[in-house]
Coordinates of C-alpha atoms and ligand atoms in Angstrom, one line a residue:
X1 CA 4.1 89.1 112.9
X2 CA 2.5 90.8 109.8
X3 CA -0.1 88.6 108.2
X4 CA -0.7 88.0 104.5
X5 CA -4.0 86.4 103.4
X6 CA -4.2 85.5 99.8
X7 CA -6.9 83.6 97.9
X8 CA -7.5 82.2 94.4
X9 CA -10.7 81.9 92.5
X10 CA -12.5 78.7 93.5
X11 CA -12.8 76.6 90.4
X12 CA -15.9 75.2 88.8
X13 CA -15.5 71.4 89.1
X14 CA -17.6 70.4 86.2
X15 CA -14.5 69.1 84.4
X16 CA -10.8 68.3 85.0
X17 CA -8.2 71.1 85.7
X18 CA -6.3 72.6 82.8
X19 CA -3.3 74.8 82.6
X20 CA -5.5 77.9 82.8
X21 CA -6.7 77.0 86.3
X22 CA -3.1 76.0 87.1
X23 CA -1.7 79.3 86.0
X24 CA -3.6 81.2 88.7
X25 CA -2.7 78.6 91.4
X26 CA 1.0 78.7 90.5
X27 CA 1.0 82.5 90.6
X28 CA -0.7 82.6 94.0
X29 CA 1.6 79.9 95.4
X30 CA 4.6 81.9 94.2
X31 CA 3.4 85.0 95.9
X32 CA 2.5 83.1 99.1
X33 CA 6.0 81.5 99.2
X34 CA 7.6 84.9 98.6
X35 CA 5.6 86.5 101.4
X36 CA 6.7 83.7 103.8
X37 CA 10.3 84.5 102.8
X38 CA 9.6 88.0 104.0
X39 CA 8.7 86.6 107.4
X40 CA 5.0 87.1 107.1
X41 CA 2.3 84.9 108.6
X42 CA 0.8 83.8 105.3
X43 CA -2.6 82.1 104.8
X44 CA -3.3 80.7 101.4
X45 CA -6.9 79.7 100.5
X46 CA -8.1 77.9 97.4
X47 CA -11.0 75.6 96.6
X48 CA -13.9 74.6 94.5
X49 CA -17.2 76.3 93.4
X50 CA -19.7 73.4 93.4
X51 CA -23.2 74.8 93.0
X52 CA -25.1 76.2 90.1
X53 CA -26.8 75.3 86.9
X54 CA -23.6 74.4 85.1
X55 CA -22.7 71.6 87.5
X56 CA -26.3 70.5 87.8
X57 CA -26.5 70.1 84.0
X58 CA -23.1 68.4 83.5
X59 CA -24.0 65.9 86.3
X60 CA -27.4 65.2 84.7
X61 CA -25.7 64.6 81.3
X62 CA -23.3 62.1 83.0
X63 CA -26.0 60.4 84.9
X64 CA -24.4 61.3 88.2
X65 CA -25.6 63.4 91.2
X66 CA -24.0 66.8 91.3
X67 CA -22.2 65.8 94.5
X68 CA -20.7 62.7 92.9
X69 CA -19.5 64.8 90.0
X70 CA -17.9 67.3 92.3
X71 CA -16.3 64.7 94.5
X72 CA -14.7 63.0 91.5
X73 CA -13.4 66.3 90.0
X74 CA -12.3 67.8 93.3
X75 CA -10.0 64.8 93.7
X76 CA -8.5 65.6 90.2
X77 CA -8.0 69.2 91.2
X78 CA -6.3 68.4 94.5
X79 CA -4.0 65.8 92.8
X80 CA -3.0 68.5 90.2
X81 CA -2.3 71.0 92.9
X82 CA -0.1 68.5 94.7
X83 CA 1.7 67.7 91.4
X84 CA 2.4 71.4 90.9
X85 CA 3.4 71.8 94.6
X86 CA 0.7 74.3 95.3
X87 CA 1.3 74.7 99.0
X88 CA -2.1 76.0 100.1
X89 CA -3.3 76.1 103.7
X90 CA -6.9 75.3 103.1
X91 CA -9.1 73.9 100.3
X92 CA -12.7 75.1 100.7
X93 CA -15.6 73.4 99.0
X94 CA -18.8 75.3 98.7
X95 CA -20.6 72.1 99.7
X96 CA -18.8 72.2 103.1
X97 CA -21.4 72.2 105.8
X98 CA -20.0 75.2 107.6
X99 CA -19.9 77.2 104.3
X100 CA -23.5 76.4 103.5
X101 CA -24.7 77.4 106.9
X102 CA -22.8 80.7 107.0
X103 CA -23.9 81.6 103.5
X104 CA -27.5 81.3 104.7
X105 CA -26.7 83.5 107.7
X106 CA -25.1 86.1 105.4
X107 CA -28.2 86.1 103.2
X108 CA -30.4 86.5 106.2
X109 CA -28.3 89.4 107.5
X110 CA -28.6 91.1 104.1
X111 CA -32.4 90.7 104.3
X112 CA -32.6 91.9 107.8
X113 CA -30.6 95.0 106.9
X114 CA -32.9 95.8 104.0
X115 CA -30.1 95.3 101.4
X116 CA -32.2 92.6 99.7
X117 CA -35.8 92.8 98.4
X118 CA -38.1 90.5 96.3
X119 CA -39.2 91.4 92.8
X120 CA -40.2 89.6 89.6
X121 CA -37.7 89.6 86.8
X122 CA -37.2 88.7 83.2
X123 CA -33.7 88.3 81.9
X124 CA -31.2 86.4 79.8
X125 CA -29.2 83.8 81.8
X126 CA -25.9 82.3 80.6
X127 CA -25.1 79.2 82.6
X128 CA -21.5 79.3 81.4
X129 CA -21.0 82.6 83.1
X130 CA -23.7 81.8 85.8
X131 CA -25.1 85.3 85.4
X132 CA -27.7 87.4 83.6
X133 CA -26.4 89.2 80.6
X134 CA -27.5 92.6 79.1
X135 CA -28.9 92.5 75.6
X136 CA -26.2 95.0 74.5
X137 CA -23.4 92.6 75.7
X138 CA -24.5 89.8 73.3
X139 CA -22.9 89.1 69.9
X140 CA -24.8 90.0 66.7
X141 CA -26.3 86.6 66.7
X142 CA -27.6 87.0 70.3
X143 CA -24.9 84.7 71.9
X144 CA -22.9 85.1 75.1
X145 CA -19.6 86.6 73.8
X146 CA -17.5 84.3 76.2
X147 CA -19.3 81.0 75.7
X148 CA -20.9 81.5 72.3
X149 CA -24.2 80.0 73.4
X150 CA -27.6 81.5 73.4
X151 CA -28.6 82.6 76.9
X152 CA -31.9 81.3 78.3
X153 CA -34.8 83.6 78.8
X154 CA -35.8 83.5 82.4
X155 CA -38.9 84.9 84.0
X156 CA -38.9 84.5 87.8
X157 CA -39.6 86.0 91.1
X158 CA -36.2 86.5 92.7
X159 CA -34.5 88.3 95.6
X160 CA -32.6 91.4 94.6
X161 CA -29.5 93.0 96.1
X162 CA -29.5 96.8 96.2
X163 CA -26.2 97.2 94.3
X164 CA -27.1 100.7 93.1
X165 CA -26.9 101.9 96.7
X166 CA -23.1 101.5 96.7
X167 CA -22.2 103.2 93.4
X168 CA -20.1 106.0 94.7
X169 CA -18.4 104.0 97.5
X170 CA -17.5 101.3 94.9
X171 CA -15.9 103.8 92.6
X172 CA -13.6 105.1 95.3
X173 CA -12.8 101.5 96.4
X174 CA -12.0 100.3 92.8
X175 CA -9.5 103.1 92.2
X176 CA -7.5 101.9 95.2
X177 CA -7.9 98.1 95.1
X178 CA -8.1 96.9 91.5
X179 CA -4.8 95.8 90.0
X180 CA -3.3 96.0 87.4
X181 CA -4.1 99.6 87.1
X182 CA -5.0 99.3 83.4
X183 CA -8.2 97.4 84.5
X184 CA -9.5 100.2 86.7
X185 CA -11.3 102.2 84.0
X186 CA -13.0 99.1 82.6
X187 CA -14.5 98.5 86.1
X188 CA -15.4 102.2 86.6
X189 CA -17.4 102.1 83.3
X190 CA -19.2 99.0 84.5
X191 CA -20.2 100.7 87.7
X192 CA -21.8 103.5 85.7
X193 CA -24.1 100.8 84.2
X194 CA -25.0 98.8 87.2
X195 CA -28.5 97.8 88.2
X196 CA -29.7 95.9 91.3
X197 CA -28.8 92.2 90.9
X198 CA -30.8 89.1 91.3
X199 CA -29.3 87.1 94.2
X200 CA -31.5 84.0 94.1
X201 CA -32.9 81.6 91.6
X202 CA -36.2 79.8 91.6
X203 CA -35.7 76.3 93.1
X204 CA -37.7 75.0 90.1
X205 CA -34.8 75.9 87.7
X206 CA -31.9 75.5 90.2
X207 CA -32.0 72.6 92.7
X208 CA -28.3 72.3 93.2
X209 CA -27.6 75.3 95.5
X210 CA -28.0 76.6 99.0
X211 CA -31.7 77.2 99.8
X212 CA -32.7 80.5 101.2
X213 CA -33.6 79.6 104.8
X214 CA -37.3 80.1 105.4
X215 CA -38.2 80.3 101.7
X216 CA -38.2 77.0 99.9
X217 CA -39.0 78.5 96.6
X218 CA -35.6 80.2 96.3
X219 CA -31.9 79.0 96.1
X220 CA -29.1 81.5 96.8
X221 CA -27.4 82.8 93.6
X222 CA -24.2 80.9 93.0
X223 CA -22.0 84.0 92.9
X224 CA -23.1 85.1 96.4
X225 CA -22.5 81.6 97.6
X226 CA -19.0 81.4 95.8
X227 CA -17.7 84.9 96.8
X228 CA -18.6 84.3 100.4
X229 CA -16.0 81.5 100.5
X230 CA -13.3 84.0 101.2
X231 CA -14.8 84.8 104.6
X232 CA -16.6 81.6 105.5
X233 CA -13.4 79.6 105.1
X234 CA -11.7 81.5 107.9
X235 CA -14.6 81.5 110.3
X236 CA -16.7 84.5 109.5
X237 CA -20.0 84.5 111.3
X238 CA -22.7 87.1 111.4
X239 CA -22.7 87.2 115.2
X240 CA -19.3 86.0 116.4
X241 CA -16.5 85.8 113.9
X242 CA -13.7 83.4 114.9
X243 CA -10.2 84.4 116.0
X244 CA -8.9 83.2 112.7
X245 CA -11.1 85.6 110.9
X246 CA -10.0 88.4 113.1
X247 CA -6.4 87.4 112.5
X248 CA -6.5 87.2 108.7
X249 CA -9.3 89.3 107.3
X250 CA -9.3 91.6 105.3
X251 CA -7.6 89.6 102.5
X252 CA -4.5 91.2 101.2
X253 CA -5.1 89.8 97.7
X254 CA -7.8 88.1 95.8
X255 CA -6.1 86.5 92.8
X256 CA -8.5 86.0 90.0
X257 CA -8.8 85.9 86.2
X258 CA -9.8 89.0 84.2
X259 CA -13.1 87.3 83.2
X260 CA -14.4 87.4 86.8
X261 CA -13.2 90.9 87.8
X262 CA -16.7 92.4 87.7
X263 CA -17.9 89.9 90.4
X264 CA -14.9 90.6 92.6
X265 CA -14.6 94.3 92.3
X266 CA -18.3 95.3 92.2
X267 CA -20.6 92.6 93.6
X268 CA -18.2 91.4 96.4
X269 CA -17.2 94.7 97.9
X270 CA -20.8 95.9 97.8
X271 CA -21.9 92.8 99.7
X272 CA -19.1 93.3 102.3
X273 CA -20.2 97.0 102.6
X274 CA -23.7 95.8 103.3
X275 CA -22.5 93.4 105.9
X276 CA -20.2 96.0 107.5
X277 CA -17.2 93.9 106.9
X278 CA -13.8 95.4 105.9
X279 CA -12.8 95.3 102.2
X280 CA -10.0 93.4 100.6
X281 CA -6.8 95.3 100.0
X282 CA -6.1 94.2 96.5
X283 CA -8.1 92.5 93.7
X284 CA -5.6 91.3 91.1
X285 CA -7.0 90.3 87.7
X286 CA -4.4 88.1 85.9
X287 CA -4.6 87.6 82.1
X288 CA -5.6 84.4 80.3
X289 CA -3.4 81.7 78.8
X290 CA -3.9 80.8 75.2
X291 CA -2.5 77.7 73.4
X292 CA -0.6 78.4 70.2
X293 CA -2.4 81.8 70.3
X294 CA -5.8 80.2 70.4
X295 CA -8.4 80.2 73.2
X296 CA -8.2 76.9 75.1
X297 CA -11.4 74.9 74.8
X298 CA -13.0 71.5 74.6
X299 CA -14.4 72.3 71.1
X300 CA -11.0 73.2 69.8
X301 CA -9.5 70.1 71.4
X302 CA -6.5 72.0 72.6
X303 CA -6.9 71.7 76.4
X304 CA -3.7 70.9 78.1
X305 CA -3.5 69.5 81.6
X306 CA -0.5 70.1 83.8
X307 CA 0.0 66.4 84.2
X308 CA 0.2 65.8 80.4
X309 CA 2.8 68.6 80.2
X310 CA 4.9 66.8 82.8
X311 CA 4.5 63.6 80.9
X312 CA 5.2 65.0 77.4
X313 CA 8.6 66.4 78.5
X314 CA 9.3 63.7 81.1
X315 CA 10.0 66.5 83.6
X316 CA 11.7 65.5 86.8
X317 CA 9.8 68.2 88.7
X318 CA 7.4 71.0 88.1
X319 CA 9.8 73.9 88.2
X320 CA 10.1 74.3 84.5
X321 CA 6.3 74.6 84.2
X322 CA 6.1 77.1 87.1
X323 CA 9.0 79.0 85.7
X324 CA 7.7 79.2 82.1
X325 CA 4.2 80.4 83.1
X326 CA 5.6 83.0 85.5
X327 CA 7.9 84.5 83.0
X328 CA 6.2 84.1 79.6
X329 CA 4.3 87.4 80.0
X330 CA 4.1 90.5 82.2
X331 CA 1.9 89.2 85.0
X332 CA -1.6 90.7 84.5
X333 CA -1.4 90.5 80.7
X334 CA -2.5 87.5 78.6
X335 CA 0.1 84.9 77.9
X336 CA 0.6 82.1 75.4
X337 CA 1.9 78.6 75.6
X338 CA 3.6 76.7 72.8
X339 CA 5.9 73.7 73.0
X340 CA 8.6 75.6 71.2
X341 CA 8.5 78.6 73.5
X342 CA 8.4 76.3 76.5
X343 CA 11.5 74.4 75.5
X344 CA 13.4 77.5 74.4
X345 CA 12.7 79.4 77.6
X346 CA 13.5 76.7 80.2
X347 CA 16.5 75.4 78.3
X348 CA 18.0 78.9 78.0
X349 CA 17.3 80.2 81.5
X350 CA 17.2 77.1 83.7
X351 CA 19.7 74.7 81.9
X352 CA 22.1 76.9 80.0
X353 CA 22.3 79.9 82.3
X354 CA 21.4 78.9 85.8
X355 CA 22.2 75.2 85.9
X356 CA 25.3 75.3 83.9
X357 CA 26.8 78.2 85.9
X358 CA 26.5 76.2 89.1
X359 CA 27.7 73.0 87.5
X360 CA 30.8 74.4 86.0
X361 CA 31.7 76.4 89.1
X362 CA 31.3 73.5 91.4
X363 CA 33.2 71.2 88.9
X364 CA 36.1 73.6 88.9
X365 CA 36.1 73.8 92.7
X366 CA 36.4 70.0 92.8
X367 CA 39.0 69.9 90.0
X368 CA 41.3 72.5 91.4
X369 CA 40.6 72.5 95.1
X370 CA 39.2 69.1 95.9
X371 CA 35.8 70.8 96.6
X372 CA 37.2 73.0 99.3
X373 CA 36.4 76.7 99.9
X374 CA 39.5 78.2 101.6
X375 CA 39.3 81.3 103.8
X376 CA 41.5 83.2 101.4
X377 CA 39.0 82.7 98.6
X378 CA 36.5 85.1 100.2
X379 CA 36.2 88.2 98.2
X380 CA 33.7 90.9 97.2
X381 CA 33.8 91.2 93.5
X382 CA 30.1 90.3 92.9
X383 CA 28.9 91.5 96.3
X384 CA 27.3 94.7 95.1
X385 CA 25.5 93.0 92.2
X386 CA 24.2 90.2 94.4
X387 CA 23.0 92.6 97.1
X388 CA 21.3 94.9 94.6
X389 CA 19.0 92.0 93.6
X390 CA 16.8 91.4 96.7
X391 CA 15.4 94.9 96.8
X392 CA 14.5 94.6 93.1
X393 CA 12.8 91.3 93.8
X394 CA 10.8 92.8 96.7
X395 CA 9.7 95.7 94.7
X396 CA 8.6 93.5 91.8
X397 CA 6.5 91.4 94.2
X398 CA 5.0 94.5 95.8
X399 CA 3.7 95.3 92.4
X400 CA 2.7 91.7 91.6
X401 CA 5.2 91.8 88.7
X402 CA 6.3 88.2 89.1
X403 CA 8.1 88.2 85.8
X404 CA 10.2 91.2 86.9
X405 CA 11.3 89.4 90.0
X406 CA 12.4 86.4 87.8
X407 CA 14.2 88.8 85.4
X408 CA 16.1 90.4 88.3
X409 CA 17.4 86.9 89.3
X410 CA 18.2 85.9 85.7
X411 CA 20.1 89.2 85.2
X412 CA 22.2 88.3 88.2
X413 CA 22.9 84.9 86.8
X414 CA 23.8 86.4 83.4
X415 CA 26.1 88.9 85.0
X416 CA 27.8 86.1 86.9
X417 CA 28.2 84.0 83.8
X418 CA 29.9 87.0 82.2
X419 CA 32.1 87.4 85.3
X420 CA 33.2 83.8 85.1
X421 CA 34.0 84.1 81.4
X422 CA 35.9 87.4 81.9
X423 CA 37.9 86.0 84.8
X424 CA 38.4 82.6 83.3
X425 CA 39.3 80.5 86.4
X426 CA 40.6 77.8 84.1
X427 CA 43.3 80.2 82.7
X428 CA 44.1 81.3 86.3
X429 CA 44.5 77.7 87.2
X430 CA 46.8 77.0 84.3
X431 CA 48.9 80.0 85.4
X432 CA 48.8 78.6 88.9
X433 CA 47.3 81.8 90.3
X434 CA 45.4 79.8 92.9
X435 CA 44.1 82.5 95.1
X436 CA 42.6 84.5 92.2
X437 CA 41.2 81.3 90.8
X438 CA 39.6 80.4 94.1
X439 CA 38.2 83.9 94.5
X440 CA 36.6 83.8 91.1
X441 CA 34.9 80.5 91.9
X442 CA 33.9 81.8 95.4
X443 CA 32.2 84.9 94.0
X444 CA 30.2 82.7 91.6
X445 CA 29.1 80.2 94.2
X446 CA 28.3 82.8 96.8
X447 CA 26.1 84.5 94.2
X448 CA 24.4 81.2 93.4
X449 CA 23.5 81.0 97.1
X450 CA 21.6 84.3 96.7
X451 CA 20.1 83.0 93.5
X452 CA 18.7 79.9 95.2
X453 CA 16.9 82.0 97.8
X454 CA 15.5 84.4 95.3
X455 CA 14.3 81.9 92.7
X456 CA 12.8 79.7 95.4
X457 CA 9.2 80.9 95.2
X458 CA 9.1 80.1 91.5
X459 CA 11.4 77.0 91.3
X460 CA 11.3 75.4 94.8
X461 CA 13.0 72.2 93.7
X462 CA 15.9 73.7 91.8
X463 CA 16.4 76.2 94.6
X464 CA 16.7 73.4 97.2
X465 CA 19.0 71.5 94.9
X466 CA 21.3 74.4 94.5
X467 CA 21.1 75.0 98.2
X468 CA 22.2 71.4 99.0
X469 CA 24.9 71.3 96.4
X470 CA 26.4 74.4 98.0
X471 CA 26.3 72.6 101.3
X472 CA 24.0 75.2 102.9
X473 CA 22.2 74.2 106.0
X474 CA 18.5 73.6 106.5
X475 CA 15.8 74.2 103.9
X476 CA 16.0 77.1 101.5
X477 CA 12.2 77.5 102.0
X478 CA 12.9 78.5 105.6
X479 CA 15.6 81.1 104.8
X480 CA 14.4 84.7 105.0
X481 CA 15.4 87.2 102.3
X482 CA 16.5 89.6 105.0
X483 CA 19.1 87.1 106.1
X484 CA 20.9 87.3 102.8
X485 CA 24.3 88.8 103.6
X486 CA 27.5 88.5 101.5
X487 CA 30.0 85.8 102.3
X488 CA 27.9 83.4 104.3
X489 CA 29.0 80.5 102.1
X490 CA 30.5 77.7 104.2
X491 CA 34.3 77.6 104.4
X492 CA 35.8 74.1 104.0
X493 CA 34.9 71.2 101.8
X494 CA 31.5 71.8 100.3
X495 CA 31.5 69.5 97.2
X496 CA 32.9 66.4 95.6
X497 CA 32.6 64.9 92.1
X498 CA 29.7 62.7 93.4
X499 CA 27.7 65.6 94.8
X500 CA 27.9 67.8 91.6
X501 CA 25.0 67.2 89.3
X502 CA 22.9 69.2 86.9
X503 CA 20.0 71.0 88.6
X504 CA 18.0 71.0 85.4
X505 CA 18.4 68.7 82.4
X506 CA 18.0 70.4 79.0
X507 CA 14.8 69.3 77.2
X508 CA 16.0 67.8 74.0
X509 CA 14.8 70.0 71.1
X510 CA 13.4 67.0 69.2
X511 CA 12.1 65.2 72.2
X512 CA 8.7 66.5 72.9
X513 CA 7.8 66.7 69.2
X514 CA 8.7 63.1 68.6
X515 CA 6.8 61.9 71.6
X516 CA 3.7 63.8 70.5
X517 CA 3.9 62.3 67.0
X518 CA 3.9 58.8 68.4
Ligands
MSP601 N1 -16.1 79.5 90.0 C1 -15.7 80.8 89.4 C2 -14.9 81.6 90.3 C3 -15.5 81.9 91.6 S1 -14.5 82.8 92.7 C4 -15.4 83.2 94.0 C5 -14.9 80.5 88.1 N2 -14.4 79.3 88.0 S2 -13.6 78.8 86.7 O1 -13.2 77.4 87.0 O2 -14.3 79.0 85.5 O3 -12.3 79.6 86.7 C6 -11.4 79.6 87.8 C7 -10.2 80.6 87.6 O4 -9.4 80.1 86.5 C8 -10.7 82.0 87.2 O5 -10.0 83.0 87.9 C9 -10.4 82.0 85.7 O6 -10.1 83.3 85.2 C10 -9.2 81.1 85.6 N3 -9.0 80.6 84.3 C11 -9.8 79.7 83.6 N4 -9.2 79.6 82.3 C12 -8.1 80.3 82.2 C13 -7.1 80.5 81.2 N5 -7.2 79.9 80.0 N6 -6.0 81.2 81.5 C14 -5.9 81.8 82.8 N7 -6.8 81.7 83.7 C15 -8.0 81.0 83.4 O7 -14.8 81.4 87.3

């Protein structure tokens, strides 16, 4: 069985999760579910990044220990992932004992191999980024461009990693592994500018981290600690890696945001090269979500949590949220959220097009044929259209173009709507052309069976609902895309008035606005 190992960035847990964090986890979950539908042995890792100055400072300000702060926020992250139906296999915390021990071993191995040396250093540290910044990267006022705060001047004796040793190898790697392709040049330019990086902090400034074993004066740099999660989680060990590690490594995809691409496409592969560990296949940098075209942030007061989104619109399940974020922008580019766009998109695609098509076809089946599919209804009018869709979906996912996969499914739905309108089963019924009427309904319902399977990774609840209303056996999640053949819809009674219900209720156009005003 082919394996597929996919990871998300591990979140800083100095606050509660917002839809930016959620966006990445949804995308990763969608890809993982799709790969399972392809019959792969998928392993999906997510987690939390708990050490570093940022957490240490937030905890101190709240009068908590860093661990208490992390425990409390990790619970919020996990609850949110459950709400969004993020079906991960493992949640790693960088405070896990095994992780901490392995990171110390990794550091030791790098020292033993001569990839790390000690030197004194003066630099400008931004605790928001958890990294040193170059003077030339700052704003005119000397602020970090991402966090708009003045970086701290730091003079310390640190351990350094010989990043510059890997320049040429990194360039070759980045050309193959970094996706989307439009990001490659940006990374290649950064490689031209690299210097050796500081990989430890003085334990006087940073207490909340993994100590360098045998050197109490130093704590391992949070990015070395954090990046290592991708291998420590699955049992990497400097002497005897576990079977799980052998099974799943190298990762097929590290899914991360564009802001942390440098760490993943330069620092991480160089560390792996120094450790003689294979390199990940793809590093995919997704775009950022803005709210009403503005950067989301505490200072602007526009942070949206996934739970509040569910509440505002009184959603029955998370599918509309998943669907909106996966289709609002070409995956990889920045996207925007607004209440209006959200309502318009999900009402149009999920309620009017997809839900309504199923609903009216099943209602006609009940009205004209008492919910029964008769053998003579089987026909091929939509067969070609339906069977052209899975290859398009597969290709889209091969390119991480999630929105294109959704578009292919919605196109099939739109074509089927047109087919129903053109064939007008209600007129055929009036004319008592029963076989033709039954065939028109059959084509629609059999297509909807394909739609359920293909939309499943994005909308698992709606997909299962369609699946059940079509009287298909088992769980749609277990159905493989390769099993999709034409005319597998059950013959016989599949529906009754009681079983036919909308798969997605339109969001009333006034509804959310009213609630918000209150
Ligand atoms: N802890 C580091 C990652 C270490 S990975 C070895 C970190 N954490 S974070 O909490 O700041 O961000 C976690 C992920 O969420 C990142 O991939 C980041 O790009 C993503 N996002 C945070 N805000 C976002 C948006 N507004 N929109 C989309 N993704 C965003 O970085």
